[in-house]
Each structure stands twice: as C-alpha cells, then as structure tokens.
Coordinates of N, CA, C and O in Angstrom, one line a residue:
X1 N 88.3 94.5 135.5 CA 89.2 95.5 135.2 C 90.3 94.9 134.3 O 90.8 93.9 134.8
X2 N 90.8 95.4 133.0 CA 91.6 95.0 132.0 C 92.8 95.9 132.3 O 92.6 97.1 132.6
X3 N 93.7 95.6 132.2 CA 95.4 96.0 132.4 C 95.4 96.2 131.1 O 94.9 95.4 130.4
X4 N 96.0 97.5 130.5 CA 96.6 97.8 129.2 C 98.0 98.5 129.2 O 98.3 99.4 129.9
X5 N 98.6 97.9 128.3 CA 99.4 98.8 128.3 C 99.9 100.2 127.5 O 98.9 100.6 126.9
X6 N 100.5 100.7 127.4 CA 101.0 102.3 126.4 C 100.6 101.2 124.8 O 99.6 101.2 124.2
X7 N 101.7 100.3 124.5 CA 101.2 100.0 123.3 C 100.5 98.9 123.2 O 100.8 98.4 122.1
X8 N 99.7 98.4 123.7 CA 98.3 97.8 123.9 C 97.3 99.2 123.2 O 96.7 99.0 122.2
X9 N 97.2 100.6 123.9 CA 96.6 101.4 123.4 C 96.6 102.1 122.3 O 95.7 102.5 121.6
X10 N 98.1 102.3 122.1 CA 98.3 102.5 120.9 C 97.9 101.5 119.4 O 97.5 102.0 118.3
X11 N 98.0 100.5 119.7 CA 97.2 99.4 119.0 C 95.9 99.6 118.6 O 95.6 99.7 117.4
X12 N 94.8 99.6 119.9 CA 93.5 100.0 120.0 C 93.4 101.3 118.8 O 92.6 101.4 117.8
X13 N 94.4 102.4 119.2 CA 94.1 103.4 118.3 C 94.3 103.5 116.5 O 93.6 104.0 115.6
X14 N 95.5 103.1 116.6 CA 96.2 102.4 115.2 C 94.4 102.0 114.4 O 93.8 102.5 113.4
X15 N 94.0 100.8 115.5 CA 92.9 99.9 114.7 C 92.1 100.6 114.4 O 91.7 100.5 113.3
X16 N 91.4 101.7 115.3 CA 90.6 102.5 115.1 C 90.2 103.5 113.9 O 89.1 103.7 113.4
X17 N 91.9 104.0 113.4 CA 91.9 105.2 112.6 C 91.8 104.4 111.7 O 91.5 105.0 110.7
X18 N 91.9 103.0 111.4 CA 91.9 102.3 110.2 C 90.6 101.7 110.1 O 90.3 101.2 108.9
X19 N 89.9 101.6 110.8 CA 88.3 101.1 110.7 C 87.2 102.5 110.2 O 86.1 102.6 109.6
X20 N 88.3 103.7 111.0 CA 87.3 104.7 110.5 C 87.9 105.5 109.0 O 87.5 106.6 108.5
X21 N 88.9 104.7 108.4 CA 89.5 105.4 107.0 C 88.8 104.6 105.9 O 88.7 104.9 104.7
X22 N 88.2 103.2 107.0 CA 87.8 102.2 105.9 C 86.5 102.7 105.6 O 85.9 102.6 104.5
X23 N 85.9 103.5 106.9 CA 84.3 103.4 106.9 C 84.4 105.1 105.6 O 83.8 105.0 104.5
X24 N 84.9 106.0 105.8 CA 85.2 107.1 105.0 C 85.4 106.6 103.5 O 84.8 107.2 102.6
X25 N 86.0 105.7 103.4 CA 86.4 105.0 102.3 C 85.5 104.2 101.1 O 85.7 104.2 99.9
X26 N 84.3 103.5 102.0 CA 83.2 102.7 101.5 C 82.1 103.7 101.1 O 81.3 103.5 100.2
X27 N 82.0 105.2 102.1 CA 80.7 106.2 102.3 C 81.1 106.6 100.4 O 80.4 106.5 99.5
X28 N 82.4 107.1 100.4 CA 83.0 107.8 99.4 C 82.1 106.8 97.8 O 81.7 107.3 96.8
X29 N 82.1 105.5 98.1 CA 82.0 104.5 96.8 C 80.6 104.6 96.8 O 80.3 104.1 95.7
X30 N 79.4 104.9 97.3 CA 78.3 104.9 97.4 C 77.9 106.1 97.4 O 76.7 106.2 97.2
X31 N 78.5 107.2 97.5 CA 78.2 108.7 97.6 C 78.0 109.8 96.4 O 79.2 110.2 96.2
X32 N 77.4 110.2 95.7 CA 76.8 110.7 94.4 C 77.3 112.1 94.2 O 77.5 112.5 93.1
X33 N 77.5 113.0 95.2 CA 77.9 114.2 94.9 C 79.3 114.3 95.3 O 79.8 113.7 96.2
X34 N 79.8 115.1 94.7 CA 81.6 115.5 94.2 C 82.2 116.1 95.5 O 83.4 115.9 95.8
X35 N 81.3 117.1 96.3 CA 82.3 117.8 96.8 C 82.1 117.1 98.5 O 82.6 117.6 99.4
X36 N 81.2 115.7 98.6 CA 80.9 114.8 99.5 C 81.8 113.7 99.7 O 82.2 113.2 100.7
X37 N 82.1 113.4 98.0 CA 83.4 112.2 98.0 C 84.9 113.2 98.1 O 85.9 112.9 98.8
X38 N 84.8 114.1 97.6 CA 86.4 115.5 97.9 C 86.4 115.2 99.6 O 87.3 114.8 100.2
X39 N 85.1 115.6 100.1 CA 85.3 115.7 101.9 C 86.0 113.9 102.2 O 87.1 113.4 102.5
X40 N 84.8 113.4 101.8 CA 85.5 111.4 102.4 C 86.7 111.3 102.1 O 87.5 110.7 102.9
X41 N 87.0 111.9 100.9 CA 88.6 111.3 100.3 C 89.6 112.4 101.3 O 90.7 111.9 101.5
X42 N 89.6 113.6 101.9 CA 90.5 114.1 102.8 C 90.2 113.1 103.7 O 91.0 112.2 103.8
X43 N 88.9 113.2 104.6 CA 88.8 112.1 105.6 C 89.3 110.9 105.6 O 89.6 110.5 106.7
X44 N 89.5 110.4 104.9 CA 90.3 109.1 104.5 C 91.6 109.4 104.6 O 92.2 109.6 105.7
X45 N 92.2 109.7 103.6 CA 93.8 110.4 103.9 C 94.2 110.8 105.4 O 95.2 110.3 105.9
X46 N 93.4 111.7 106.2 CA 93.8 112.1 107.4 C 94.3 111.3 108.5 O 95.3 111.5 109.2
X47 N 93.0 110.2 108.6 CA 92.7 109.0 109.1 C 93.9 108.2 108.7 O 94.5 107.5 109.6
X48 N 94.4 108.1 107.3 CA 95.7 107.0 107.0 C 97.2 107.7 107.7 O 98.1 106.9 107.9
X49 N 97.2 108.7 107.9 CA 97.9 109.7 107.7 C 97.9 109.5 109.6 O 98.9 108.9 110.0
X50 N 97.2 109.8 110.4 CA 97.4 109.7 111.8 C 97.9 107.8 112.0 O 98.9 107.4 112.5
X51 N 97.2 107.4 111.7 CA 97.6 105.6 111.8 C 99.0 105.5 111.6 O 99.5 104.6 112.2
X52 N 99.9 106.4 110.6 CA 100.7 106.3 110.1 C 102.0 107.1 111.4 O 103.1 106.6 111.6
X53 N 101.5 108.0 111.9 CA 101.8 109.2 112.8 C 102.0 108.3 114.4 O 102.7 108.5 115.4
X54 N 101.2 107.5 114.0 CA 101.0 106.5 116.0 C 102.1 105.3 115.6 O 102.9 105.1 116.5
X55 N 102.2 104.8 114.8 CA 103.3 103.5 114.5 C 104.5 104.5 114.3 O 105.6 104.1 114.2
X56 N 104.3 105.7 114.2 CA 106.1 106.4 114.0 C 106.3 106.2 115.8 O 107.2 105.6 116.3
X57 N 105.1 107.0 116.8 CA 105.4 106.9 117.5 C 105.7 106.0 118.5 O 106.6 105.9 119.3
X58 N 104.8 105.4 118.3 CA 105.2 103.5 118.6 C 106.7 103.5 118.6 O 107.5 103.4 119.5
X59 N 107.2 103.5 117.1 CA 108.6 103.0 117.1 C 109.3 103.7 117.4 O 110.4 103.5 117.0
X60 N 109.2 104.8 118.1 CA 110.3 105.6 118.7 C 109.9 105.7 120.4 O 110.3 106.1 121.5
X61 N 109.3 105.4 120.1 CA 109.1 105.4 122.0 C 110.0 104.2 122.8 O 110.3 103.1 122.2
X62 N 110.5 104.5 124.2 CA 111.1 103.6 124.6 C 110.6 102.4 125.3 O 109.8 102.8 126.1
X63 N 110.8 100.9 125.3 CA 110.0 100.2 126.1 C 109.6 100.2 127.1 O 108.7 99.4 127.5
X64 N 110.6 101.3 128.2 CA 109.4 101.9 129.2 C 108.6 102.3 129.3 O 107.8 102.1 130.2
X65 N 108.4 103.2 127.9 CA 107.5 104.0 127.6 C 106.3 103.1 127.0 O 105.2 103.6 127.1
X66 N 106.3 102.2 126.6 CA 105.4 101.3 126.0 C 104.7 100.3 126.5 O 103.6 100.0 126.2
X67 N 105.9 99.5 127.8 CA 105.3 99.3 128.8 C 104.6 99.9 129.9 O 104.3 99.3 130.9
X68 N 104.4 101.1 129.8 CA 103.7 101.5 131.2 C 102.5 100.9 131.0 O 102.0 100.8 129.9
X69 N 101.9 100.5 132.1 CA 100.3 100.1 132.5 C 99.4 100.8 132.9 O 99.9 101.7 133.5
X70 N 98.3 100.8 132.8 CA 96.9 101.7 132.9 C 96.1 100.8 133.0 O 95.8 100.1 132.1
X71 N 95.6 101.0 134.8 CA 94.7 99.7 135.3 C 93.1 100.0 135.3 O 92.3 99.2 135.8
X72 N 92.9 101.3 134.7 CA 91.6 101.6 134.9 C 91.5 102.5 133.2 O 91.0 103.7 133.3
X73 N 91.8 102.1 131.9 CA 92.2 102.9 130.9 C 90.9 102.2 129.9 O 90.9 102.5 128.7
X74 N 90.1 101.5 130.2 CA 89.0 101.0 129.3 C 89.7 101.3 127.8 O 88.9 101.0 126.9
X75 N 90.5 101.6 127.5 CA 90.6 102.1 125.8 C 90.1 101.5 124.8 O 89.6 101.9 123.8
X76 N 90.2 99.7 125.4 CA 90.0 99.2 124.2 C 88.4 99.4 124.0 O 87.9 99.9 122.9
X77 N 87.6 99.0 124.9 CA 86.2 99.0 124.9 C 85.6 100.6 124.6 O 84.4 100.8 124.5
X78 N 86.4 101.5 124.4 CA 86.3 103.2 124.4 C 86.0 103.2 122.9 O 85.1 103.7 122.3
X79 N 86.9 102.3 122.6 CA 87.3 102.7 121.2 C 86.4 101.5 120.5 O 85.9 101.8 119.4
X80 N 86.1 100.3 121.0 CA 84.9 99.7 120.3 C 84.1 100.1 120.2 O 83.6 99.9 119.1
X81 N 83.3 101.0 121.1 CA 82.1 101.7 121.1 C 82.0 103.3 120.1 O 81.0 104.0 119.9
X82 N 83.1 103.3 119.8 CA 83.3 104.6 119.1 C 83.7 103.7 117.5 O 83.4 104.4 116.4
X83 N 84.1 102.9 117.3 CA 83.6 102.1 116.0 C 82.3 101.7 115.7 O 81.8 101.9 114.6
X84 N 81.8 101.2 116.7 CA 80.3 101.2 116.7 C 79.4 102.1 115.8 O 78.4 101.9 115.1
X85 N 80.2 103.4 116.0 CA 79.0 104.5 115.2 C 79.1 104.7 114.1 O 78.1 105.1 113.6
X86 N 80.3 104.4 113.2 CA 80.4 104.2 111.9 C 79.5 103.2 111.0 O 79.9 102.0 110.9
X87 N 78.4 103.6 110.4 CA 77.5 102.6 109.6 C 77.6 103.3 108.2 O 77.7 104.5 108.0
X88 N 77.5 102.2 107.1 CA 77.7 102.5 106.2 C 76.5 102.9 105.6 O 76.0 102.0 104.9
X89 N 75.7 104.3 105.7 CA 74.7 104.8 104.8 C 75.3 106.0 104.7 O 76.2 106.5 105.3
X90 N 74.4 106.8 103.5 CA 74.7 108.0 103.0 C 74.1 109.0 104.2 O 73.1 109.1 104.8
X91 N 75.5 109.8 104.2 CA 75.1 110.9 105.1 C 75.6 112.5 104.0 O 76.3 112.6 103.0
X92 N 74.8 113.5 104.9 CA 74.8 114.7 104.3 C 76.4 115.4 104.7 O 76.8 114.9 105.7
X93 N 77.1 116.2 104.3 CA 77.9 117.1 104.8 C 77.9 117.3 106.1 O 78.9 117.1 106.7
X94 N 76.8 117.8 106.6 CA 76.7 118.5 108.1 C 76.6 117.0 109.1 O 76.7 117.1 110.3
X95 N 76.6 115.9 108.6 CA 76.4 114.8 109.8 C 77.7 114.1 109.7 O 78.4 113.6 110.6
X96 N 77.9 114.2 108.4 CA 79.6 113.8 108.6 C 80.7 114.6 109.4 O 81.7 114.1 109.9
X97 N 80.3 115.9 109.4 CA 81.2 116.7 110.0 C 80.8 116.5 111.6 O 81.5 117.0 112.5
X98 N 79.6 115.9 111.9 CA 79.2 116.5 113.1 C 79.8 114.4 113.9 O 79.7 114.1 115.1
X99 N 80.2 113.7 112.9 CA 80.5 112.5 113.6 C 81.6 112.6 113.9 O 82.0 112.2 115.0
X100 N 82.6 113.6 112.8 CA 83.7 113.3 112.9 C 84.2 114.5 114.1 O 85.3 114.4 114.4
X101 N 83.6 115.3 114.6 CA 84.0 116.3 115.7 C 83.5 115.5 116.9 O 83.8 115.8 118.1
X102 N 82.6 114.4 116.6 CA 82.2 113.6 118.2 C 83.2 112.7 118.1 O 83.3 112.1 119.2
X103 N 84.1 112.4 117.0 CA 84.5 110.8 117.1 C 86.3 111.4 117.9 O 87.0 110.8 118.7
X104 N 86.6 113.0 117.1 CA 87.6 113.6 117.6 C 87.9 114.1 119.0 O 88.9 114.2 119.6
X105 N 86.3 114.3 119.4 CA 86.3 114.9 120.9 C 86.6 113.7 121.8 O 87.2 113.6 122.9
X106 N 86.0 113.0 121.2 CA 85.8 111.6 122.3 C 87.8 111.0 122.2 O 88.3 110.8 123.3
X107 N 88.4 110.8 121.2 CA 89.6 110.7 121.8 C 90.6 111.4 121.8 O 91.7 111.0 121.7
X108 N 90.2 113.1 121.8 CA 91.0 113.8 122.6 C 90.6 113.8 124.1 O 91.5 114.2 124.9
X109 N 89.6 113.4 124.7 CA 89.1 113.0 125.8 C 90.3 111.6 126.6 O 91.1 111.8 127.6
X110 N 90.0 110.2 125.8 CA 90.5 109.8 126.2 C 92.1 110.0 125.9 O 92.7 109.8 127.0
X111 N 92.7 110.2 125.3 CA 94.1 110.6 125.4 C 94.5 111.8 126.9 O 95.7 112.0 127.3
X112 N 93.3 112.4 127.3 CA 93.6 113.7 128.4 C 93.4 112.7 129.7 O 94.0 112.9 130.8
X113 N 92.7 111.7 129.6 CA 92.2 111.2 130.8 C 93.6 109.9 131.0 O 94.1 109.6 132.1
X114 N 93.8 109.5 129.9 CA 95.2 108.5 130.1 C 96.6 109.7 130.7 O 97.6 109.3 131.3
X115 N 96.3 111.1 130.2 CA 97.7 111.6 130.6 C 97.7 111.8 132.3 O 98.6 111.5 133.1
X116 N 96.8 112.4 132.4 CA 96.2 112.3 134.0 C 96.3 111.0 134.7 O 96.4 111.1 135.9
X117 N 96.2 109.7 134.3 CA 96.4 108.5 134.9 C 97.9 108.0 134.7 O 98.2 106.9 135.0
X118 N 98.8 109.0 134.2 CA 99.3 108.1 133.6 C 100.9 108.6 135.0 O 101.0 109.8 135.4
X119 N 101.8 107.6 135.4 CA 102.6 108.3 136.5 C 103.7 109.0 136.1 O 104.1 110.1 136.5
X120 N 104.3 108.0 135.1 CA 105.5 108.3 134.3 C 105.4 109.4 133.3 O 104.6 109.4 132.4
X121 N 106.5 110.5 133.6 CA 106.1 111.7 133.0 C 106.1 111.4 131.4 O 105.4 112.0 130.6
X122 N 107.2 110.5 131.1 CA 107.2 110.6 129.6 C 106.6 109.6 128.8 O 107.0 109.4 127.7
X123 N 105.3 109.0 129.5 CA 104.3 108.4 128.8 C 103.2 109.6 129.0 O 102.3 109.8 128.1
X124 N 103.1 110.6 130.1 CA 102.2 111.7 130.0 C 102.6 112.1 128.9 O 101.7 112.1 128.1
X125 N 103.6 112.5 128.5 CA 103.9 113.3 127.1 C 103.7 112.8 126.0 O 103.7 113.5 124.9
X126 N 103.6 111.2 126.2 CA 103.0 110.8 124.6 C 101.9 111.2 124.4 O 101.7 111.9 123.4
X127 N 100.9 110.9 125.2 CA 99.7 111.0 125.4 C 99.6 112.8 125.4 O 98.7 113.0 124.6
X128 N 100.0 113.8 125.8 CA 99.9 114.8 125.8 C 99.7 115.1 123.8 O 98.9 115.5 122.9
X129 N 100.8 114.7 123.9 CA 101.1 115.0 122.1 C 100.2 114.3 121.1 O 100.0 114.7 120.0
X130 N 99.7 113.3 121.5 CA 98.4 112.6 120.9 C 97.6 113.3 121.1 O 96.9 113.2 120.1
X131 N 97.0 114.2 122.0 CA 95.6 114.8 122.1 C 96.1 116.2 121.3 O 95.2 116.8 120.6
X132 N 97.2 116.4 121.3 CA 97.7 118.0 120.3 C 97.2 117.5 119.0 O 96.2 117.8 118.5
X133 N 98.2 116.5 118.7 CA 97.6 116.1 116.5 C 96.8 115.9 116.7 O 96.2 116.2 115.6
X134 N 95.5 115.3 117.9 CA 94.0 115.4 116.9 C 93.3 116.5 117.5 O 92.2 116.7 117.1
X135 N 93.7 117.5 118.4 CA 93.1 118.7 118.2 C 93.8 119.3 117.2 O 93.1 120.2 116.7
X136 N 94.9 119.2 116.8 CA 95.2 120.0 115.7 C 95.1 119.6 114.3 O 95.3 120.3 113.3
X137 N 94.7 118.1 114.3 CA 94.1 117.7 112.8 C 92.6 118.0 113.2 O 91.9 118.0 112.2
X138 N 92.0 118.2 114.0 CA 90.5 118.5 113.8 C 90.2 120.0 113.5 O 89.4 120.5 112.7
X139 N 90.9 120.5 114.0 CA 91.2 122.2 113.0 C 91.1 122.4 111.9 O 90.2 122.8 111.2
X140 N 92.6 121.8 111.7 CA 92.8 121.7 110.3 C 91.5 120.9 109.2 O 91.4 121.2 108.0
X141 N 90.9 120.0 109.8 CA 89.7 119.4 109.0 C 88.6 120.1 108.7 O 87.9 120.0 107.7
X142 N 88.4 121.1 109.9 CA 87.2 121.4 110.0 C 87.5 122.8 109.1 O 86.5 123.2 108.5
X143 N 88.4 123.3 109.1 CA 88.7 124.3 107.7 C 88.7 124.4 106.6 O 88.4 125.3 105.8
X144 N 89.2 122.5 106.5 CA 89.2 122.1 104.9 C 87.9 121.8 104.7 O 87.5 121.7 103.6
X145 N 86.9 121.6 105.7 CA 85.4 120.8 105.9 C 84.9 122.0 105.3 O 84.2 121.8 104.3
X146 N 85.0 122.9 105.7 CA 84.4 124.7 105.6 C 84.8 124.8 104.0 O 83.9 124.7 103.2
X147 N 86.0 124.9 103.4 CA 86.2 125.0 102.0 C 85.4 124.4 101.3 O 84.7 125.2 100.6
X148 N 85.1 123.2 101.2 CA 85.0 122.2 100.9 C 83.3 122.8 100.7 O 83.1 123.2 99.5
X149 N 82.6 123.0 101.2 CA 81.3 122.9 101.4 C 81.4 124.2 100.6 O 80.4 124.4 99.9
X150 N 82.2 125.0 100.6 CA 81.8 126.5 99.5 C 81.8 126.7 98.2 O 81.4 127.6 97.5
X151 N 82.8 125.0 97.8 CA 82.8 124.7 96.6 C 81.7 124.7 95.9 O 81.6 124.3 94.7

C-alpha cells in the first residue's frame, strides 16, 4: 500500500493531462483529414488548459490541504494504467471520442472515490471541484466533438 499525498496526486494528474496532450498532439502530425486534426488540436488545448487549471490549484491550496494523505488512493498506478491506452496510431472520430469519454469517466471516478476517502472537508472540496471541470469540460468537448464532426 503507497501513501499519497493531495499533491503527490495532483502531480500524478498534472503528468497525466500532459502525456495525454502529448499523445493528441503526435495523432494530429500523422492524421490526414482536417476536421480530425480541428478535433486533436481542441483536445490538445483542453488537455493544456486543465494541467494548467491543477497547478493554479495546487498553488492556492493550503499545505494542509496538500498534505493530506490517502492510504488506499492507488492514483498513481490509476493513472499509469490510463496512460497506457494512449498509442500512437490513426484513429477515426468515433474512437477518439469514445477514448476520450473513457479516459474522462475514469478520472471523474477517481476524483469521486478520493472525495469519499478523503476526511478533511476542504481537501473533499478540491477533489469535489476536480470531478466538476472534467465533467464539465467533457460536456463541453463532447459538443465541440458533435460540431466538429458536422463540419
């Protein structure tokens, strides 16, 4: 069992959005149709754009808040295994959309399962607010995903 802490996880996730902006990033350089690199290039942006959203909160959080511990929070290995699925070949529209609603579900999951473990109310509330922006950037994606594809 690995002890993590608030920003121990936050880290894990930081790394995450940036492995998967990289993988959006390389699909886009190898990808032949326009409105497939339009979709990668928002996915990429989004992806820079939450990494960007977790180090604000990082740095406003208090170091109580940063030190709290989570003795049973697997995150890091959560989130290895959800890097794992990112391979660099050409995918269609509908498999990109359908990674990126598994890769979303999976850590609005774990963000719900840390707030539930978590004792201190106002490390629940980080974590509360983390599972809001990626349910509410996966909305928002999945609308621009829908545009995008009518082009």
């Amino acid at each position: 069992m690995r002890i993590e802490t608030t920003r121990d996880i936050l880290e894990h996730s930081k790394k995450f959005h940036q492995i998967i902006a990289q993988y959006y990033k390389q699909l886009r350089k190898i990808e032949e149709k326009e409105r497939v690199k339009l979709l990668l290039n928002y996915l990429e942006e989004r992806e820079n754009q939450i990494e960007k959203t977790i180090s604000e909160i990082e740095n406003s959080a208090s170091a109580n808040v940063l030190n709290a511990w989570f003795s049973h929070s697997q995150c890091e290995k959560k989130l290895e295994v959800l890097a794992t699925l990112v391979k660099e070949e050409k995918v269609t529209v509908d498999e990109l959309i359908d990674l990126f609603v598994y890769v979303d579900n999976c850590l609005i999951d774990l963000y719900t399962k840390l707030v539930d473990n978590a004792e201190n109310t106002d490390v629940q509330e980080l974590f509360k607010n983390l599972s809001k922006m990626e349910e509410n950037h996966k909305i928002k994606t999945l609308k621009n995903a829908s545009q995008i594809e009518d082009i």
